[in-house]
Amino acid sequence: MTYVTKVYYPNKEKFKAYIDEIYDNGWLTNNGPLVQKLEKRLEEYLGVKNLLCVTSGTVALELAYRVLETKGEVITTPFSYVSTTSAISETGSIPVFADIDPETFNIDPENIEAQITDQTYAIAPCHVFGNACDIDAIDAIAKRYNLSVVYDASHAFDVTYKGQHILNYGDISAISFHATKIFHTIEGGAIIIKDDALYEKAKVIRNHGSGGPDSVAMLGINGKMNEISAAMGLCMLDEESSIQNDRAMSHEFYQEALQDYVQLQKRNPEASQSLTYFPIVFQSHEEMDQVRKALYEKEIAARQYFYPSLDTIPFVEKRMPMPRSQDLANRILVIPMHSGVESLVVQTIQETLDRVRNQPTTDQPS
Ligand SMILES: Cc1ncc(COP(=O)(O)O)c(C=O)c1O
């Protein structure tokens, strides 16, 4: 079976050499030398400052709200992975949804303002499938109402916006380095914090709130990345350009072959093209389902992603339905961008849609 994501294994010999180094150092976790090296190399590679590696993208998001400390309402997108929302609930605030733009799949800034109350303290958009949000509009709203902006940039490792890495925007960005991502550390993630004082505070919270060997300075968590994860990250960084080149070829192929058959995500023209996912949207849920089944018969597991729309999940307040997000979640599929299955994927999609769309309806004259 071919799945949407495939874990990339970098050069084994290089990874083994790092494992030897870990044994020689006798340092397996607790801000070890490889974690420090990875943080420095990532800051250089991405052109960001104040980056901290943590145990997952979810923990990076949770750390963001712990650092901001405020409790209240956070306006977020219903079309994302569950962690974008659960991190808000988990740290004691209330996620309030603003519906998306059906073409970009990102939170629509026009819907954010209507959800602001005197309890709102932050906006938490996601750059969905690495497509840059309307950063300028979100920034203007945040300034007008004195709100913090926490971006879920989990899909945006390879994205620049207006010439800078996208992680430089907003007050805080969180990113996932899960094994399925374009850059990974097996499990892991990072937080990037604009404000220096908040960055220092995040270091303390990441390490159990420790104020030193004999003191506890504040409430903390265990968010520390281990040395083996850091070693994987260092190996991945060395191979990033070839990983991204391979994806670029798949992306171009799909773009060309599918643009007349399905709806493609409308990209932010100010940002570079993310190569992390290739989402396609069908005219109806039935169409999507037929294509999904046809692909599955050929052992290709395209994924309805993101699904379900987060305004429908159990632990959130149901203030109002998010029809655009629900509609998109019902009609979207993400297809694999690896393993040389691209031609088969395209052929199957085209044949299925030709068949489904040309089926005569019963009231047509024969
Ligand atoms: C948009 C988004 N946010 C957050 C996460 C959570 O990241 P992690 O699995 O590293 O906790 C993911 C993971 O897939 C994601 O896709």
Coordinates of C-alpha atoms and ligand atoms in Angstrom, one line a residue:
M1 CA 0.0 0.0 0.0
T2 CA 1.3 3.5 -0.8
Y3 CA 0.3 6.1 1.8
V4 CA 0.2 9.9 1.5
T5 CA 3.2 10.3 3.6
K6 CA 6.4 8.2 3.6
V7 CA 9.0 8.5 6.2
Y8 CA 12.4 9.6 4.8
Y9 CA 15.5 7.8 6.1
P10 CA 18.7 9.8 5.7
N11 CA 22.1 8.3 5.2
K12 CA 22.5 5.4 7.7
E13 CA 26.3 5.7 8.1
K14 CA 26.0 9.3 9.1
F15 CA 23.2 8.5 11.6
K16 CA 25.3 5.7 13.1
A17 CA 28.3 8.1 13.5
Y18 CA 26.0 10.4 15.5
I19 CA 24.9 7.5 17.6
D20 CA 28.6 6.7 18.3
E21 CA 29.1 10.3 19.3
I22 CA 26.1 10.1 21.7
Y23 CA 27.6 7.0 23.4
D24 CA 31.0 8.7 23.6
N25 CA 29.5 11.9 25.0
G26 CA 27.4 9.9 27.5
W27 CA 24.7 12.6 27.0
L28 CA 21.3 11.3 25.9
T29 CA 18.9 14.1 26.8
N30 CA 18.6 17.4 28.8
N31 CA 19.8 20.0 26.3
G32 CA 22.6 17.9 25.0
P33 CA 25.3 19.0 22.5
L34 CA 23.4 17.6 19.4
V35 CA 20.2 19.5 20.3
Q36 CA 22.1 22.7 20.8
K37 CA 23.9 22.0 17.4
L38 CA 20.5 21.4 15.7
E39 CA 19.0 24.5 17.1
K40 CA 21.9 26.6 15.8
R41 CA 21.9 24.9 12.4
L42 CA 18.1 25.3 12.0
E43 CA 18.4 29.0 13.0
E44 CA 21.0 29.5 10.3
Y45 CA 19.3 27.3 7.6
L46 CA 15.9 29.0 8.2
G47 CA 17.1 32.5 8.9
V48 CA 15.3 32.8 12.2
K49 CA 16.3 33.6 15.8
N50 CA 15.1 32.2 19.1
L51 CA 14.3 28.7 18.0
L52 CA 13.8 26.0 20.6
C53 CA 13.5 22.3 19.8
V54 CA 10.8 20.4 21.6
T55 CA 9.3 16.9 21.7
S56 CA 6.5 17.5 19.1
G57 CA 4.6 20.1 17.2
T58 CA 1.8 19.7 19.6
V59 CA 4.1 20.5 22.5
A60 CA 5.4 23.5 20.6
L61 CA 1.9 24.9 20.3
E62 CA 1.1 24.1 24.0
L63 CA 4.4 25.8 25.0
A64 CA 3.2 28.9 23.0
Y65 CA 0.1 29.3 25.2
R66 CA 2.0 28.5 28.4
V67 CA 4.5 31.2 27.5
L68 CA 1.8 33.8 26.8
E69 CA 0.2 32.8 30.1
T70 CA -3.0 34.6 29.5
K71 CA -6.3 32.6 29.7
G72 CA -9.3 33.4 27.6
E73 CA -10.4 33.0 24.0
V74 CA -8.2 32.2 21.1
I75 CA -9.6 32.6 17.6
T76 CA -8.4 29.8 15.4
T77 CA -9.1 27.8 12.2
P78 CA -11.6 24.9 12.0
F79 CA -9.6 23.5 9.1
S80 CA -6.4 22.1 10.5
Y81 CA -5.0 19.1 12.4
V82 CA -6.6 18.6 15.8
S83 CA -3.5 19.9 17.7
T84 CA -4.1 23.4 16.5
T85 CA -7.3 23.4 18.6
S86 CA -6.4 20.9 21.3
A87 CA -3.3 22.9 22.4
I88 CA -5.6 25.8 23.2
S89 CA -8.0 23.7 25.2
E90 CA -5.2 21.7 26.9
T91 CA -3.6 24.9 28.2
G92 CA -6.9 26.3 29.7
S93 CA -8.2 28.6 27.0
I94 CA -11.2 28.4 24.7
P95 CA -10.8 27.9 21.0
V96 CA -13.2 30.1 19.0
F97 CA -13.5 29.3 15.3
A98 CA -13.5 31.7 12.4
D99 CA -14.4 30.1 9.1
I100 CA -11.9 29.7 6.2
D101 CA -11.5 31.0 2.7
P102 CA -12.6 28.1 0.5
E103 CA -9.9 28.8 -2.1
T104 CA -6.8 29.2 0.1
F105 CA -8.1 26.8 2.8
N106 CA -6.7 29.2 5.4
I107 CA -8.6 31.2 8.1
D108 CA -10.4 34.1 6.4
P109 CA -9.3 37.4 8.1
E110 CA -12.7 38.9 7.4
N111 CA -14.3 36.3 9.7
I112 CA -11.7 36.9 12.5
E113 CA -12.9 40.3 13.6
A114 CA -16.5 39.2 14.1
Q115 CA -15.4 36.7 16.7
I116 CA -13.3 39.1 18.9
T117 CA -14.7 39.7 22.4
D118 CA -13.2 41.3 25.5
Q119 CA -12.0 37.7 26.4
T120 CA -9.9 37.3 23.2
Y121 CA -6.1 37.4 23.7
A122 CA -4.7 35.6 20.6
I123 CA -5.3 34.6 17.0
A124 CA -4.0 31.1 16.1
P125 CA -4.0 30.5 12.3
C126 CA -2.4 27.6 10.5
H127 CA -0.5 27.9 7.2
V128 CA -2.6 25.0 5.8
F129 CA -0.5 22.7 3.6
G130 CA 2.2 25.3 3.8
N131 CA 0.1 27.9 2.1
A132 CA 0.9 31.2 3.7
C133 CA -2.0 32.9 5.5
D134 CA -3.0 36.4 4.7
I135 CA -0.3 37.5 7.1
D136 CA -0.6 41.3 6.6
A137 CA -4.4 41.3 7.2
I138 CA -4.0 39.1 10.4
D139 CA -1.2 41.3 11.6
A140 CA -3.3 44.5 11.1
I141 CA -6.2 42.9 13.1
A142 CA -3.8 41.8 15.9
K143 CA -2.4 45.3 16.2
R144 CA -5.8 47.0 16.2
Y145 CA -7.1 44.8 19.1
N146 CA -3.7 44.2 20.8
L147 CA -3.8 40.4 20.3
S148 CA -0.9 37.9 20.1
V149 CA -0.5 35.8 16.9
V150 CA 0.5 32.2 17.2
Y151 CA 1.0 30.5 13.9
D152 CA 0.8 26.8 13.4
A153 CA 3.5 26.5 10.8
S154 CA 3.7 22.7 11.0
H155 CA 3.5 22.3 7.2
A156 CA 5.7 25.3 6.3
F157 CA 9.3 24.1 6.8
D158 CA 10.0 25.0 3.1
V159 CA 8.1 28.3 2.8
T160 CA 9.3 31.9 2.5
Y161 CA 7.1 34.9 2.6
K162 CA 8.1 38.2 1.2
G163 CA 11.7 37.0 1.0
Q164 CA 12.0 35.8 4.6
H165 CA 11.3 32.4 6.2
I166 CA 7.6 32.2 7.2
L167 CA 8.6 31.3 10.7
N168 CA 9.6 34.9 11.2
Y169 CA 6.0 36.1 11.2
G170 CA 3.6 36.4 14.1
D171 CA 4.6 36.6 17.8
I172 CA 5.2 32.9 18.0
S173 CA 5.4 30.1 15.4
A174 CA 5.2 26.4 16.1
I175 CA 6.4 23.7 13.7
S176 CA 6.2 19.9 13.7
F177 CA 9.1 17.6 13.0
H178 CA 7.1 14.4 13.0
A179 CA 8.5 11.5 11.0
T180 CA 6.0 12.2 8.2
K181 CA 7.1 15.8 7.6
I182 CA 9.5 17.1 4.9
F183 CA 12.0 17.7 7.6
H184 CA 11.8 15.4 10.7
T185 CA 13.5 14.4 13.9
I186 CA 11.4 11.1 14.3
E187 CA 9.2 12.9 16.8
G188 CA 9.8 16.5 17.5
G189 CA 9.0 20.1 16.8
A190 CA 10.2 23.6 17.4
I191 CA 8.9 26.9 18.7
I192 CA 10.2 30.3 17.3
I193 CA 9.5 33.3 19.5
K194 CA 10.0 36.9 18.5
D195 CA 10.3 38.4 22.0
D196 CA 13.6 37.7 23.7
A197 CA 12.1 37.6 27.2
L198 CA 9.4 35.2 26.2
Y199 CA 12.1 33.0 24.5
E200 CA 14.0 32.8 27.8
K201 CA 10.8 32.0 29.6
A202 CA 10.0 29.2 27.1
K203 CA 13.4 27.6 27.9
V204 CA 12.5 27.4 31.5
I205 CA 9.0 26.1 30.9
R206 CA 10.4 23.4 28.5
N207 CA 12.6 22.2 31.3
H208 CA 10.0 21.6 34.1
G209 CA 10.0 25.3 35.0
S210 CA 13.4 24.7 36.6
G211 CA 15.2 27.7 38.0
G212 CA 18.4 25.8 38.6
P213 CA 19.5 22.6 40.3
D214 CA 17.7 23.4 43.5
S215 CA 14.8 25.6 42.6
V216 CA 11.5 25.7 40.6
A217 CA 10.9 29.0 39.0
M218 CA 7.5 28.5 37.5
L219 CA 5.0 25.9 36.3
G220 CA 6.6 23.9 33.5
I221 CA 6.4 20.8 31.4
N222 CA 8.9 18.3 30.0
G223 CA 9.3 19.4 26.4
K224 CA 13.0 18.6 25.9
M225 CA 14.1 17.0 22.7
N226 CA 16.5 14.0 23.1
E227 CA 19.9 13.5 21.4
I228 CA 18.8 10.7 19.0
S229 CA 16.0 12.9 17.6
A230 CA 18.5 15.8 17.2
A231 CA 20.9 13.4 15.4
M232 CA 18.1 12.5 12.9
G233 CA 17.4 16.2 12.4
L234 CA 21.1 16.9 11.7
C235 CA 21.2 14.1 9.1
M236 CA 17.9 15.3 7.5
L237 CA 19.2 18.8 7.1
D238 CA 22.1 17.6 5.0
E239 CA 19.7 16.0 2.6
E240 CA 17.0 18.6 2.5
S241 CA 17.7 20.0 -0.9
S242 CA 17.4 16.7 -2.6
I243 CA 14.2 15.8 -0.7
Q244 CA 12.7 19.0 -1.8
N245 CA 13.9 18.6 -5.4
D246 CA 12.2 15.3 -5.7
R247 CA 9.0 16.7 -4.3
A248 CA 9.1 19.6 -6.7
M249 CA 9.1 17.2 -9.7
S250 CA 6.0 15.4 -8.3
H251 CA 4.3 18.7 -7.6
E252 CA 4.8 20.1 -11.1
F253 CA 3.6 16.9 -12.6
Y254 CA 0.4 16.9 -10.6
Q255 CA -0.2 20.6 -11.1
E256 CA 0.0 20.2 -14.9
A257 CA -2.0 17.0 -15.1
L258 CA -4.8 17.7 -12.6
Q259 CA -5.5 21.4 -12.9
D260 CA -8.4 20.9 -15.4
Y261 CA -10.0 18.1 -13.4
V262 CA -10.1 19.2 -9.8
Q263 CA -9.9 22.4 -7.7
L264 CA -6.3 23.1 -6.5
Q265 CA -5.4 25.2 -3.5
K266 CA -5.1 28.9 -4.4
R267 CA -1.6 29.9 -3.4
N268 CA -0.5 33.1 -1.6
P269 CA 1.3 35.0 -4.4
E270 CA 3.8 36.5 -1.9
A271 CA 5.0 33.1 -0.7
S272 CA 7.1 30.3 -2.1
Q273 CA 5.4 27.1 -3.1
S274 CA 5.3 24.5 -0.3
L275 CA 6.0 21.0 -1.5
T276 CA 4.8 19.2 1.6
Y277 CA 1.3 18.1 0.4
F278 CA -0.7 18.0 -2.7
P279 CA -4.4 18.5 -1.8
I280 CA -7.2 18.2 -4.5
V281 CA -10.8 19.2 -4.1
F282 CA -13.7 17.5 -5.9
Q283 CA -17.1 18.9 -6.9
S284 CA -18.9 16.7 -4.4
H285 CA -18.3 14.3 -1.6
E286 CA -19.5 11.5 -3.8
E287 CA -16.9 12.3 -6.4
M288 CA -14.2 12.4 -3.8
D289 CA -15.4 9.1 -2.4
Q290 CA -15.4 7.4 -5.8
V291 CA -11.9 8.5 -6.5
R292 CA -10.7 7.5 -3.1
K293 CA -12.1 4.0 -3.6
A294 CA -10.7 3.7 -7.1
L295 CA -7.2 4.7 -5.8
Y296 CA -7.6 2.2 -2.9
E297 CA -8.2 -0.6 -5.3
K298 CA -4.8 0.2 -6.8
E299 CA -3.3 0.1 -3.3
I300 CA -3.0 3.9 -3.0
A301 CA -4.4 5.3 0.2
A302 CA -5.2 8.9 -0.6
R303 CA -6.3 10.7 2.6
Q304 CA -9.3 12.8 3.4
Y305 CA -7.3 15.4 5.3
F306 CA -8.1 17.4 7.3
Y307 CA -11.2 15.6 8.5
P308 CA -13.3 16.2 10.4
S309 CA -13.7 19.9 10.5
L310 CA -12.6 20.9 14.0
D311 CA -15.8 22.8 15.0
T312 CA -17.5 19.3 15.1
I313 CA -15.1 17.5 17.5
P314 CA -16.2 16.6 21.0
F315 CA -14.3 18.9 23.4
V316 CA -15.0 22.3 21.7
E317 CA -17.8 24.8 22.4
K318 CA -20.2 24.7 19.5
R319 CA -20.9 28.4 19.1
M320 CA -21.7 28.3 15.4
P321 CA -21.1 25.9 12.6
M322 CA -18.3 26.5 10.1
P323 CA -20.0 25.6 6.8
R324 CA -17.0 26.3 4.5
S325 CA -14.6 24.2 6.6
Q326 CA -17.1 21.3 6.8
D327 CA -17.7 21.5 3.1
L328 CA -14.0 21.4 2.2
A329 CA -13.3 18.6 4.7
N330 CA -16.0 16.6 2.9
R331 CA -14.6 17.1 -0.6
I332 CA -10.8 17.0 -0.1
L333 CA -8.2 14.4 -0.7
V334 CA -4.4 14.5 -0.3
I335 CA -2.5 12.4 -2.7
P336 CA 1.0 10.8 -2.3
M337 CA 4.0 12.7 -3.7
H338 CA 6.6 9.9 -3.8
S339 CA 7.4 6.4 -4.8
G340 CA 6.8 6.9 -8.5
V341 CA 3.0 6.3 -8.2
E342 CA 2.2 9.7 -9.6
S343 CA 1.2 8.6 -13.1
L344 CA -1.1 5.9 -11.7
V345 CA -2.7 8.4 -9.4
V346 CA -3.4 10.9 -12.2
Q347 CA -4.7 8.2 -14.6
T348 CA -7.0 6.8 -11.9
I349 CA -8.3 10.2 -11.0
Q350 CA -8.9 11.2 -14.6
E351 CA -10.6 7.9 -15.5
T352 CA -12.8 7.9 -12.4
L353 CA -13.9 11.5 -12.9
D354 CA -14.6 10.9 -16.6
R355 CA -16.8 8.0 -15.7
V356 CA -18.6 9.7 -12.8
R357 CA -19.2 13.0 -14.6
N358 CA -20.4 11.3 -17.8
Q359 CA -23.0 9.1 -16.1
P360 CA -26.4 9.9 -17.6
T361 CA -28.9 11.0 -15.0
T362 CA -32.2 9.1 -15.0
D363 CA -34.4 11.9 -16.3
Q364 CA -32.2 12.5 -19.4
P365 CA -33.8 11.5 -22.7
S366 CA -32.4 8.2 -24.0
Ligands
LIG1 C1 -1.1 21.4 11.1 C2 -0.5 20.5 12.2 N1 -0.4 21.1 13.4 C3 0.1 20.3 14.4 C4 0.6 19.0 14.2 C5 1.1 18.3 15.4 O1 2.4 17.9 15.3 P1 3.0 16.7 16.1 O2 2.5 15.4 15.4 O3 4.5 16.8 15.8 O4 2.6 16.8 17.5 C6 0.5 18.5 13.0 C7 0.9 17.1 12.8 O5 0.7 16.4 11.8 C8 -0.1 19.2 11.9 O6 -0.2 18.7 10.7

